[in-house]
XYZ file of C-alpha atoms in Angstrom:
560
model
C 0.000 0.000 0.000
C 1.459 3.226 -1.192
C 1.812 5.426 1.485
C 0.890 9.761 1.522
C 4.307 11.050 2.981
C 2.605 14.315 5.344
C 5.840 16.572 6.417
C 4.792 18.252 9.687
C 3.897 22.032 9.284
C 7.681 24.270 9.668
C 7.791 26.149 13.340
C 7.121 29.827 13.082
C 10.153 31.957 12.344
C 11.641 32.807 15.931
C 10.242 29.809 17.404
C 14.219 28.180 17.202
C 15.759 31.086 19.374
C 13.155 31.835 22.047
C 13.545 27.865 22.866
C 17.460 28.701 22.800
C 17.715 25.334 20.491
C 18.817 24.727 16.421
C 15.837 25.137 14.067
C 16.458 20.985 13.113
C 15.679 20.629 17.430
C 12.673 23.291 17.848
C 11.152 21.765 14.826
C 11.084 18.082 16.584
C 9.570 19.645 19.740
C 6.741 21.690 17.747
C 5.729 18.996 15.929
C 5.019 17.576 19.356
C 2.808 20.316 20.782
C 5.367 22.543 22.334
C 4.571 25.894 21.980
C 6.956 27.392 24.509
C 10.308 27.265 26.985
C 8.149 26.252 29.950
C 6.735 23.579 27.782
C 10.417 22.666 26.355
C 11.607 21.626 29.684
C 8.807 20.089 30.983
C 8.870 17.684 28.139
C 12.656 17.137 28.354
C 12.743 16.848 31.669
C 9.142 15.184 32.951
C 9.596 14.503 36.702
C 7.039 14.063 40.029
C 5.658 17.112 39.523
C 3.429 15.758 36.687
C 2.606 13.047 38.947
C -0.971 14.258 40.185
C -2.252 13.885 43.889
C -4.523 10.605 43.839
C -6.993 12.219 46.130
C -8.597 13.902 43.302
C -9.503 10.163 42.424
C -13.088 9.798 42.339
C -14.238 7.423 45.265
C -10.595 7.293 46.282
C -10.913 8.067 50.067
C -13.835 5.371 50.445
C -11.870 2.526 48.701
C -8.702 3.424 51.081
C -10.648 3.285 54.166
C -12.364 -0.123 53.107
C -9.227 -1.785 52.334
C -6.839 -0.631 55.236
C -10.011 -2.262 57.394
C -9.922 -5.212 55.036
C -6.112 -5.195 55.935
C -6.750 -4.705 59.606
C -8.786 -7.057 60.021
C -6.992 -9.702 57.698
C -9.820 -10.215 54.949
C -9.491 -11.931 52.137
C -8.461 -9.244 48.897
C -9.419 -10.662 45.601
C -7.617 -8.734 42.345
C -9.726 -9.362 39.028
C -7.630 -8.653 36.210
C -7.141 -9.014 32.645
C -5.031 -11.634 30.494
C -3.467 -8.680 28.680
C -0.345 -6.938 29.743
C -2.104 -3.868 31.090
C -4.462 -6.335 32.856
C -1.017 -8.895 34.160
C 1.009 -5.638 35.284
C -2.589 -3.788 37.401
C -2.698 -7.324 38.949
C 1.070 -7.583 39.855
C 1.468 -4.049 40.892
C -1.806 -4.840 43.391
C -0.931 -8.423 44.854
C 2.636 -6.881 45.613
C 1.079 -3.595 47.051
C -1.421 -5.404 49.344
C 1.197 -8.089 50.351
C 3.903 -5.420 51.592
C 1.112 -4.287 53.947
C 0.967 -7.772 55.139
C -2.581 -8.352 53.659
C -4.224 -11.330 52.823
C -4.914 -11.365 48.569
C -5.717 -13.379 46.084
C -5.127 -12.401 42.055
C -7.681 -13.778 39.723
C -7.040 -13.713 35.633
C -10.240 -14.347 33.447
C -9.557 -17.106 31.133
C -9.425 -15.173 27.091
C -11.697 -17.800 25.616
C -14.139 -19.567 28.651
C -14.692 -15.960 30.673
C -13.338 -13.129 28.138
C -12.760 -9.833 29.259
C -14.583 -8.330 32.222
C -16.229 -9.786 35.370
C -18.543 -12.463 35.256
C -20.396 -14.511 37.946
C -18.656 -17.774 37.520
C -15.249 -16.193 38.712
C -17.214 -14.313 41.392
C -18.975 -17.376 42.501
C -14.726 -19.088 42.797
C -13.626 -16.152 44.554
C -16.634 -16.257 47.201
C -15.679 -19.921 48.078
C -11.988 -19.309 48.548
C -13.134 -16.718 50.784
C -13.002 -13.349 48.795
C -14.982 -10.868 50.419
C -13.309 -7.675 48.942
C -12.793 -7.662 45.892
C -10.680 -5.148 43.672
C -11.212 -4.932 40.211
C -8.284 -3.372 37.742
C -8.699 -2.429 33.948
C -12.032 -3.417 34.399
C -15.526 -3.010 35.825
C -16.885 0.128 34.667
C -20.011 -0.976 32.972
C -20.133 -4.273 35.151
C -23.207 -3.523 36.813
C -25.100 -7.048 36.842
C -22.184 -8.467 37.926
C -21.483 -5.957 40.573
C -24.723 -6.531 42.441
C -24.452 -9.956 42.090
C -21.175 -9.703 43.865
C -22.725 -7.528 46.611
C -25.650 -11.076 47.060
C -22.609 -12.971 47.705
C -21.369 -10.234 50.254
C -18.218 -9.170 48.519
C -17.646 -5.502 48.331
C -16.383 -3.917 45.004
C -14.014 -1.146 44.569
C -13.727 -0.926 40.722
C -10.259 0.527 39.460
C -10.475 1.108 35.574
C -9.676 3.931 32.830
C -12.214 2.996 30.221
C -14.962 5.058 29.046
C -17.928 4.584 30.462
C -21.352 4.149 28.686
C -24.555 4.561 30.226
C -25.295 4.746 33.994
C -22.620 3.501 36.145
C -22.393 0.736 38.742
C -22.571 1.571 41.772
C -19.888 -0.243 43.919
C -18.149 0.885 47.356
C -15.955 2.434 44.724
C -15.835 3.561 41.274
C -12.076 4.957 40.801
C -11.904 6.222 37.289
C -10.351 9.461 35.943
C -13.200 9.455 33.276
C -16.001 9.844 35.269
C -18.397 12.982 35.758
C -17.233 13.098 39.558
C -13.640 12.599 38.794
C -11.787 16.313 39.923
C -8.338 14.529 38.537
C -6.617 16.510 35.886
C -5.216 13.862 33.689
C -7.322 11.248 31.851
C -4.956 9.097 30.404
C -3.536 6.935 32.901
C -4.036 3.405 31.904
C -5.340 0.413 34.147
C -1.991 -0.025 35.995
C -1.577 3.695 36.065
C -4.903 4.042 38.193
C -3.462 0.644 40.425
C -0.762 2.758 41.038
C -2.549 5.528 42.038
C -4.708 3.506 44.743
C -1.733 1.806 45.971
C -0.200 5.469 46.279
C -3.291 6.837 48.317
C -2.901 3.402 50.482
C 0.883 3.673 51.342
C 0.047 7.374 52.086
C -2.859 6.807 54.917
C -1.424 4.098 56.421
C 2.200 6.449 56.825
C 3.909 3.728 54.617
C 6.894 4.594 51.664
C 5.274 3.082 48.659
C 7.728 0.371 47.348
C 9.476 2.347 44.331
C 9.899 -0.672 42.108
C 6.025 -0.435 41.348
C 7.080 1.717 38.815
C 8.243 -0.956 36.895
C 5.274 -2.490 36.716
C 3.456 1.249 35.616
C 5.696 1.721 32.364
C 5.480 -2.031 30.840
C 1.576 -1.993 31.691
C 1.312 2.120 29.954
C 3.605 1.133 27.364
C 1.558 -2.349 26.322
C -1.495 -0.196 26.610
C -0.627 2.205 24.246
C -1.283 5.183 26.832
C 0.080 8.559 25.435
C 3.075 9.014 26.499
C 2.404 12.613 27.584
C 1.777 14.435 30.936
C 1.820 12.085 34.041
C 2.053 9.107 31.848
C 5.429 10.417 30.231
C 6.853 11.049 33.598
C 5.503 7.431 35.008
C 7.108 5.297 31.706
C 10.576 7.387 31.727
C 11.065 7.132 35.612
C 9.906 3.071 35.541
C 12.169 2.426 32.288
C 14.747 3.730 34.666
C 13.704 1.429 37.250
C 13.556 -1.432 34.524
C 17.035 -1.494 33.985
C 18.833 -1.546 37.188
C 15.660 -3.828 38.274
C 16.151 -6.324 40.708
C 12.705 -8.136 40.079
C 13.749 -11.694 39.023
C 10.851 -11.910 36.490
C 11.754 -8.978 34.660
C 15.437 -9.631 34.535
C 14.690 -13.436 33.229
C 12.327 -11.943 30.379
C 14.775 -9.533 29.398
C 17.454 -12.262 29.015
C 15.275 -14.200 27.012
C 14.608 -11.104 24.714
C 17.813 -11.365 23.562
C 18.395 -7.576 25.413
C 21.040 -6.653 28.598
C 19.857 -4.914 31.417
C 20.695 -1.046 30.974
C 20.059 -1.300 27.570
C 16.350 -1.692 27.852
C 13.563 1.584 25.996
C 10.326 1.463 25.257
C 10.946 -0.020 21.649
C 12.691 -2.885 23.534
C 9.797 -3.646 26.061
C 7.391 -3.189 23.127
C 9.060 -5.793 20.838
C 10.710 -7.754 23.146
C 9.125 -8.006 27.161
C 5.543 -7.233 26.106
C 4.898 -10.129 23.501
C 5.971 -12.721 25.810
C 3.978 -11.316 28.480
C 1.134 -11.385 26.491
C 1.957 -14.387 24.773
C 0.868 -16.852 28.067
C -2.490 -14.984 27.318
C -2.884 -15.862 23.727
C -2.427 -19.469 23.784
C -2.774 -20.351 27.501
C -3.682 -18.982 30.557
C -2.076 -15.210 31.970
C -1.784 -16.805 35.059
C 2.134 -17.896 34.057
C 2.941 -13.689 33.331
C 1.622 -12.983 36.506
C 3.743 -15.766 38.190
C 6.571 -14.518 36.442
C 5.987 -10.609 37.928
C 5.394 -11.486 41.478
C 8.171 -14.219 41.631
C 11.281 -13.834 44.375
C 12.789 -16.527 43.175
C 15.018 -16.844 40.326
C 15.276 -20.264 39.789
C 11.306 -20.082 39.256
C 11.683 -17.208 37.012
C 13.912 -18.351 34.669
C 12.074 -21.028 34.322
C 8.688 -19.218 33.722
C 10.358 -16.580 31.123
C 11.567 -20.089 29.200
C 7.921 -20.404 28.583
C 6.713 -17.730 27.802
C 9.494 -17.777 25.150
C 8.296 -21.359 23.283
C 4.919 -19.679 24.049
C 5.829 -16.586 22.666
C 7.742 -18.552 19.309
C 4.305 -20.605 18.958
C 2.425 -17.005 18.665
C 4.988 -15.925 15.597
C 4.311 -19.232 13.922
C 0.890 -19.579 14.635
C 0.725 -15.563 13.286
C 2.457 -15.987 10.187
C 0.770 -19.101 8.921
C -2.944 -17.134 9.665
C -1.699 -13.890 8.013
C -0.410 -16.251 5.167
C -3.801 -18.104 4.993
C -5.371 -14.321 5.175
C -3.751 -13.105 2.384
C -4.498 -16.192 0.408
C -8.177 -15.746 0.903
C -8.215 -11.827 -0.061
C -6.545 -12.766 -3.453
C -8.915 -15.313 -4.155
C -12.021 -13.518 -3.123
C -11.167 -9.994 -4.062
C -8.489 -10.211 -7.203
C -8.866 -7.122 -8.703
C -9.913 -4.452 -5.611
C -9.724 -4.624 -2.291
C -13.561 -4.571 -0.682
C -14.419 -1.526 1.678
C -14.379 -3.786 4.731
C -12.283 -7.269 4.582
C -13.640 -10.462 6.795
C -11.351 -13.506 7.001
C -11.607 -16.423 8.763
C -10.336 -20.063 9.579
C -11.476 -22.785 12.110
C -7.739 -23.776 13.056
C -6.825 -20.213 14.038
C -6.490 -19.329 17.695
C -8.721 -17.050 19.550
C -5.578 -15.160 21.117
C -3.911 -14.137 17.563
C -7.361 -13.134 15.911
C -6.405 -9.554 16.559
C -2.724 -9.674 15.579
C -3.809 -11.307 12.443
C -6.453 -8.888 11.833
C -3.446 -6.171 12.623
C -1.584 -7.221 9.734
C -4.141 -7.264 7.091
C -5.560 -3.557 8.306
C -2.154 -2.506 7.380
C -1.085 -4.265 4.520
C -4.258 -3.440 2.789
C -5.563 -0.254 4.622
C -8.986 -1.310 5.069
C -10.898 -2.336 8.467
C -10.363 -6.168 8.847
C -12.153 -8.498 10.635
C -10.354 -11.938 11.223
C -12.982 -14.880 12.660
C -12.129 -18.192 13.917
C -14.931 -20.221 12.405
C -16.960 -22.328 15.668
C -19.260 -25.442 14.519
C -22.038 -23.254 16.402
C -20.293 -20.220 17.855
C -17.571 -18.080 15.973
C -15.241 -15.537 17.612
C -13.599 -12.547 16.223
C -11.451 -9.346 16.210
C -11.380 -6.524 14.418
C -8.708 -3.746 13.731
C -9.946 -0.638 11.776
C -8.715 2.837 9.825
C -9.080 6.338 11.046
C -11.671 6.653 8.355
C -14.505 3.942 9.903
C -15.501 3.831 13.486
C -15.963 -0.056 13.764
C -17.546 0.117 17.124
C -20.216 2.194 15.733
C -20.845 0.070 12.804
C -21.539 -2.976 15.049
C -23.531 -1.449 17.459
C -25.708 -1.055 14.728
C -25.849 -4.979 14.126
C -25.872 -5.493 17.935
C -28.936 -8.020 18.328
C -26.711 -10.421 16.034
C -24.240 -10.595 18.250
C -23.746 -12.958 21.313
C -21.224 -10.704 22.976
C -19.388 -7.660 22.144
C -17.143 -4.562 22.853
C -14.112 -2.281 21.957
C -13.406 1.151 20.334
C -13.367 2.790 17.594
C -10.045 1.282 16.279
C -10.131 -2.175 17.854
C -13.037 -4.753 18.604
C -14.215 -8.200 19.212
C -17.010 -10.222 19.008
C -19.048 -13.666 19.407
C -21.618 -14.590 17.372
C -23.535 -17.729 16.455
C -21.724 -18.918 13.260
C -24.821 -18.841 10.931
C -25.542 -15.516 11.284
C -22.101 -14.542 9.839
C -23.106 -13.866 6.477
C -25.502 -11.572 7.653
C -23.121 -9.705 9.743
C -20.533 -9.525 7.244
C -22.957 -7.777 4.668
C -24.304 -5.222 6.934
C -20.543 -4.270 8.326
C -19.780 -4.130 4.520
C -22.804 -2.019 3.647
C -22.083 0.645 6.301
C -18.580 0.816 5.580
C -19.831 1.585 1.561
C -21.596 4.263 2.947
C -19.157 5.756 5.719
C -16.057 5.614 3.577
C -17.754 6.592 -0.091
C -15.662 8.929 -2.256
C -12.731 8.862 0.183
C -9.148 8.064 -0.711
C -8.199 5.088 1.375
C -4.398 6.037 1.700
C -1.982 5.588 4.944
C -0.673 8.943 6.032
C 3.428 8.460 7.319
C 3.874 11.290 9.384
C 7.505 12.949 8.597
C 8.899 15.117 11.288
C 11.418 16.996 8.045
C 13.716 16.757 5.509
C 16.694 15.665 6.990
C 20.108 13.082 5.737
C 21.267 10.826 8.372
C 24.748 12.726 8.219
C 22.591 16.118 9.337
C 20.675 13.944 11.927
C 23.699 12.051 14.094
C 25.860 12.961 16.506
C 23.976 16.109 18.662
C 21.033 16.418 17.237
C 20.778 12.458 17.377
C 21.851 13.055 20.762
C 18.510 15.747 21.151
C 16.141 13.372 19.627
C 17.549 10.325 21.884
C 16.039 13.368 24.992
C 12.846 13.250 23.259
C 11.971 9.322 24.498
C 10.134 7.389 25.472
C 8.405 6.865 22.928
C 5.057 5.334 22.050
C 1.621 6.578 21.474
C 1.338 10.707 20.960
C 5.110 11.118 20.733
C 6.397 8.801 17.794
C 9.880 8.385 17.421
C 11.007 11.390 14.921
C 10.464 10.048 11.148
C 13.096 11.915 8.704
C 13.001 11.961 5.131
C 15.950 11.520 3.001
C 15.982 12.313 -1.054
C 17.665 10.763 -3.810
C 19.750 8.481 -1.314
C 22.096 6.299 -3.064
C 21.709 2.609 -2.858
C 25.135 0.704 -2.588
C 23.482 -2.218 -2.035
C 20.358 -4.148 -1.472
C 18.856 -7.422 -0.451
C 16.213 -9.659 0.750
C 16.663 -10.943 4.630
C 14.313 -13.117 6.230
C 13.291 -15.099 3.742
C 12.501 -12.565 1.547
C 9.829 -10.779 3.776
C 12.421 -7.599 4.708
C 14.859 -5.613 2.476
C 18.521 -5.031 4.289
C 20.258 -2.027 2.310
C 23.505 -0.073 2.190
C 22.846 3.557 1.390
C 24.827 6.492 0.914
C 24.367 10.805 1.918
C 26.648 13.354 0.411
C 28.936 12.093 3.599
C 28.673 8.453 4.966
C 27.104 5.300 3.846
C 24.231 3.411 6.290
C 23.175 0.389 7.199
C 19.697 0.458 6.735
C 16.741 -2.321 7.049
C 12.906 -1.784 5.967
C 11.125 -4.327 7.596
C 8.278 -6.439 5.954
C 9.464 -4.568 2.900
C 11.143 -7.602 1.263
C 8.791 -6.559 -1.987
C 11.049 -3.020 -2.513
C 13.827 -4.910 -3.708
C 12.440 -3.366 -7.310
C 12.787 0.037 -6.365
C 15.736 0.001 -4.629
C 18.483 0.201 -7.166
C 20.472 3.765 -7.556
C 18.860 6.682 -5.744
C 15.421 6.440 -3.976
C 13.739 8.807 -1.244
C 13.405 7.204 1.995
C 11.479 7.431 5.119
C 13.204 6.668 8.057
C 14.102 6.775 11.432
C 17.914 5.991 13.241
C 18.655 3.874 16.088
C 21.333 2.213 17.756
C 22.359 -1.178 16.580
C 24.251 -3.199 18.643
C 26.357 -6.657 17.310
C 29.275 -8.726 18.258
C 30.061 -5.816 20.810
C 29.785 -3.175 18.003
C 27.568 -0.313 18.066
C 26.647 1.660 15.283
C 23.633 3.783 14.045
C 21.168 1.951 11.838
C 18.244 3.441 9.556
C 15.271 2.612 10.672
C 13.280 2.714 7.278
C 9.273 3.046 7.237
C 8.685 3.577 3.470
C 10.611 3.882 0.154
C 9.862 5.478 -2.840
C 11.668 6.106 -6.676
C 14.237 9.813 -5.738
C 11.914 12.511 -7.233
C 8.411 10.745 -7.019
């Protein structure tokens, strides 16, 4: 899919000197919202001061008060989490919280395909005979009324810790602690589910005169990070401060995972625990049970971690295999259905294909073919399914319009799932596709690549690579910095991976690059003496050599 290269809008004349920086720098920063000095150094230097006082927390002071009784009187505290990394983290960050008070808790991880997301009465019904009777809910519970009050029959008390929207009327449980409620008087939205855990277990440590264990905030940057939180505000202070953490980290769980990513401690960013930590934590989810990543976070033992992390890497290796065989089966299905276009909305679907890489497989196609894709494992009786979308098509929407077909459903605007009896597909599939017709008619379905500016890798290294390095972490609201490069020479070029990425040699008016443009094995046709190139630089370390690599997100024919 060709791709519309948008260079960000040029700083206003002046802009460069009242920041006290090179145009190249104050260009990076304004194409990130800065609009001032003040703004400059909070960005560059985000510390506790963005970290907001928890008592602004909707229901905050009721939830402390039940739980430091629950803890004086040695009650039984359930967690309910999620089997996702946000959900594994919340959970962690809670069990070892509660613990280092000397409470009594027990964590509880919905199973992806028997429960699904959210609470449900089965698990409530488990925790009430192994004695729950407070409960704590994280990345969760916000619309989980039915299942709140049947909690409160059982006599378990609720305090619901969650950042989701909410739709409708609320539930009304001892607690409701979420930044995007009406009542909520806390200035920044964005925390994710392990960001509000935090917060609680900060208001906690703080009654009860306690110094809040600091390596929680390892736990708060790989849950934000595998969340996708924007990394601005509060958030951008929590992820920089836990990275920091993360590497001189003496949790035995995260040192064995990073060991098994192939990464040394020190060395560790948010690109490394997005690509490396975060898959295999999520990977025990996919095609088991969470229950092994939350072992893995809360174990003191390293003989048990290492161990666990091994696991989750065959796990995680399974996932990539498992992946790669749906996509290919995906793509095969596309060109035999659809040969000439692509349609407006593309469905896919298997019965071998795992509910836990229905999304990633769905991923893929939505960007390889720029359209909102559905991929479906395909039940007897029942089929299950997730759904990635475009910018252009609100897939939520769409299927609450379609909701009496479903059996269960839920998501955004971006990302959804669903179950649904399997002979009512068809239907489904041609109302999705008629509403998409309409929603997207007469526009150009083309993938924007934002470009921070023109810039060679010769006029990016050395201090202003140093500059951009200040700008990180980076993640979701500040991307690493894209550059674009024109009429680069190509010294050489070649397939890697099988064929499925393109490793180049490329050459400015100054140096020659290594350069690699992943899942771009198909460029090998336009790469032969001078191209333009998107791209972004990195360090590259091998056999105890470190140089900087390009990074390379799209490639074009120099002067197209």
């Amino acid at each position: 899919m060709t791709k519309n290269w948008k260079i960000m809008p040029s700083a206003p004349a002046g802009f460069d000197a009242d920041l006290g920086l090179s145009r190249f720098q104050a260009q990076l920063l304004y194409n990130r919202g800065i609009r001032s000095a003040e703004d400059a150094h909070t960005f560059m230097n985000p510390d506790s001061d963005l970290s907001h006082d928890p008592g602004l927390l909707p229901d905050i002071i009721p939830a402390v008060e039940r739980l430091s009784g629950a803890l004086d009187s040695g009650e039984m505290i359930g967690i309910f989490g999620d089997f996702d990394t946000d959900g594994i983290t919340s959970t962690a960050l809670l069990v070892r919280a509660f613990s280092g008070l000397g409470g009594r808790v027990l964590p509880y991880l919905p199973d992806r395909v028997e429960e699904g997301h959210g609470l449900n009465t089965d698990a409530l019904r488990r925790l009430q005979e192994s004695g729950v009777t407070l409960l704590v809910t994280v990345d969760c519970g916000s619309t989980a009324t039915d299942e709140i009050n049947f909690a409160a029959e059982l006599g378990i008390d609720v305090i619901v810790t969650d950042h989701h929207t909410i739709h409708g009327a609320p539930p009304s449980p001892v607690a409701l602690i979420n930044p995007k409620t009406d009542r909520s008087q806390y200035p920044y939205t964005e925390l994710t589910g392990v960001g509000i855990a935090f917060k609680l277990a900060q208001a906690l440590y703080k009654k009860l005169g306690q110094d809040l264990p600091p390596d929680l905030m390892e736990l708060v940057a790989l849950g934000t990070v595998a969340d996708v939180g924007p990394l601005t505000g509060e958030n951008r202070y929590l992820v920089k401060e836990g990275i920091e953490r993360i590497n001189a980290s003496a949790n035995p769980g995260i040192r064995a995972l990073a060991r098994v990513s192939g990464y040394e401690m020190g060395t560790l960013d948010a690109n490394s625990l997005s690509f490396g930590l975060i898959p295999r934590l999520n990977a025990a989810g996919r095609l088991g049970h969470a229950g092994n990543s939350l072992d893995l976070l809360t174990s003191t033992d390293i003989n048990r971690a290492t161990a666990i992390a091994s696991e989750l890497e065959i796990q995680n290796r399974r996932r990539q295999t498992f992946t790669e065989s749906g996509v290919a089966q995906a793509d095969a299905q596309i060109r035999r259905q659809h040969p000439t276009d692509s349609p407006s909305l593309i469905v896919v679907g298997h019965a071998s294909w795992e509910p836990g890489i229905l999304g990633l497989i769905a991923g893929r196609i939505n960007d390889s073919y720029y359209r909102p894709a559905i991929a479906v494992q395909i039940g007897t009786k029942v089929s299950r399914a997730s759904a990635r979308s475009i910018p252009e098509f609100d897939i939520i929407s769409a299927m609450e319009t379609c909701a009496p077909l479903f059996t269960k459903y839920g998501g955004h605007a971006r990302a959804a799932g669903f179950t649904i009896a399997t002979e009512r597909m068809r239907e489904l599939v041609a109302r999705l596709r008629e509403i998409a017709d309409i929603d997207m008619k007469g526009t150009q379905l083309q993938p924007e690549l934002a470009i921070d500016c023109d810039a060679l890798p010769s006029e990016v290294e050395g201090s202003n690579f140093d500059f951009v390095q200040g700008l990180s972490p980076f993640g979701e609201s500040n991307p690493t910095p894209v550059f674009a490069a024109r009429g680069i020479r190509v010294l050489e070029a070649r397939g890697v991976g099988g064929g499925k990425h393109l490793k180049m040699r490329l050459a400015d008016a100054e140096k020659s690059w290594d350069a690699i443009a992943f899942r771009q094995g198909y460029q090998t046709r336009i790469a032969r003496t001078y191209i333009d190139v998107a791209y972004s630089l990195e360090w590259n370390t091998w056999q105890g050599r470190k140089t900087l690599q390009m990074i390379v997100s799209d490639i074009k024919p120099a002067g197209s």
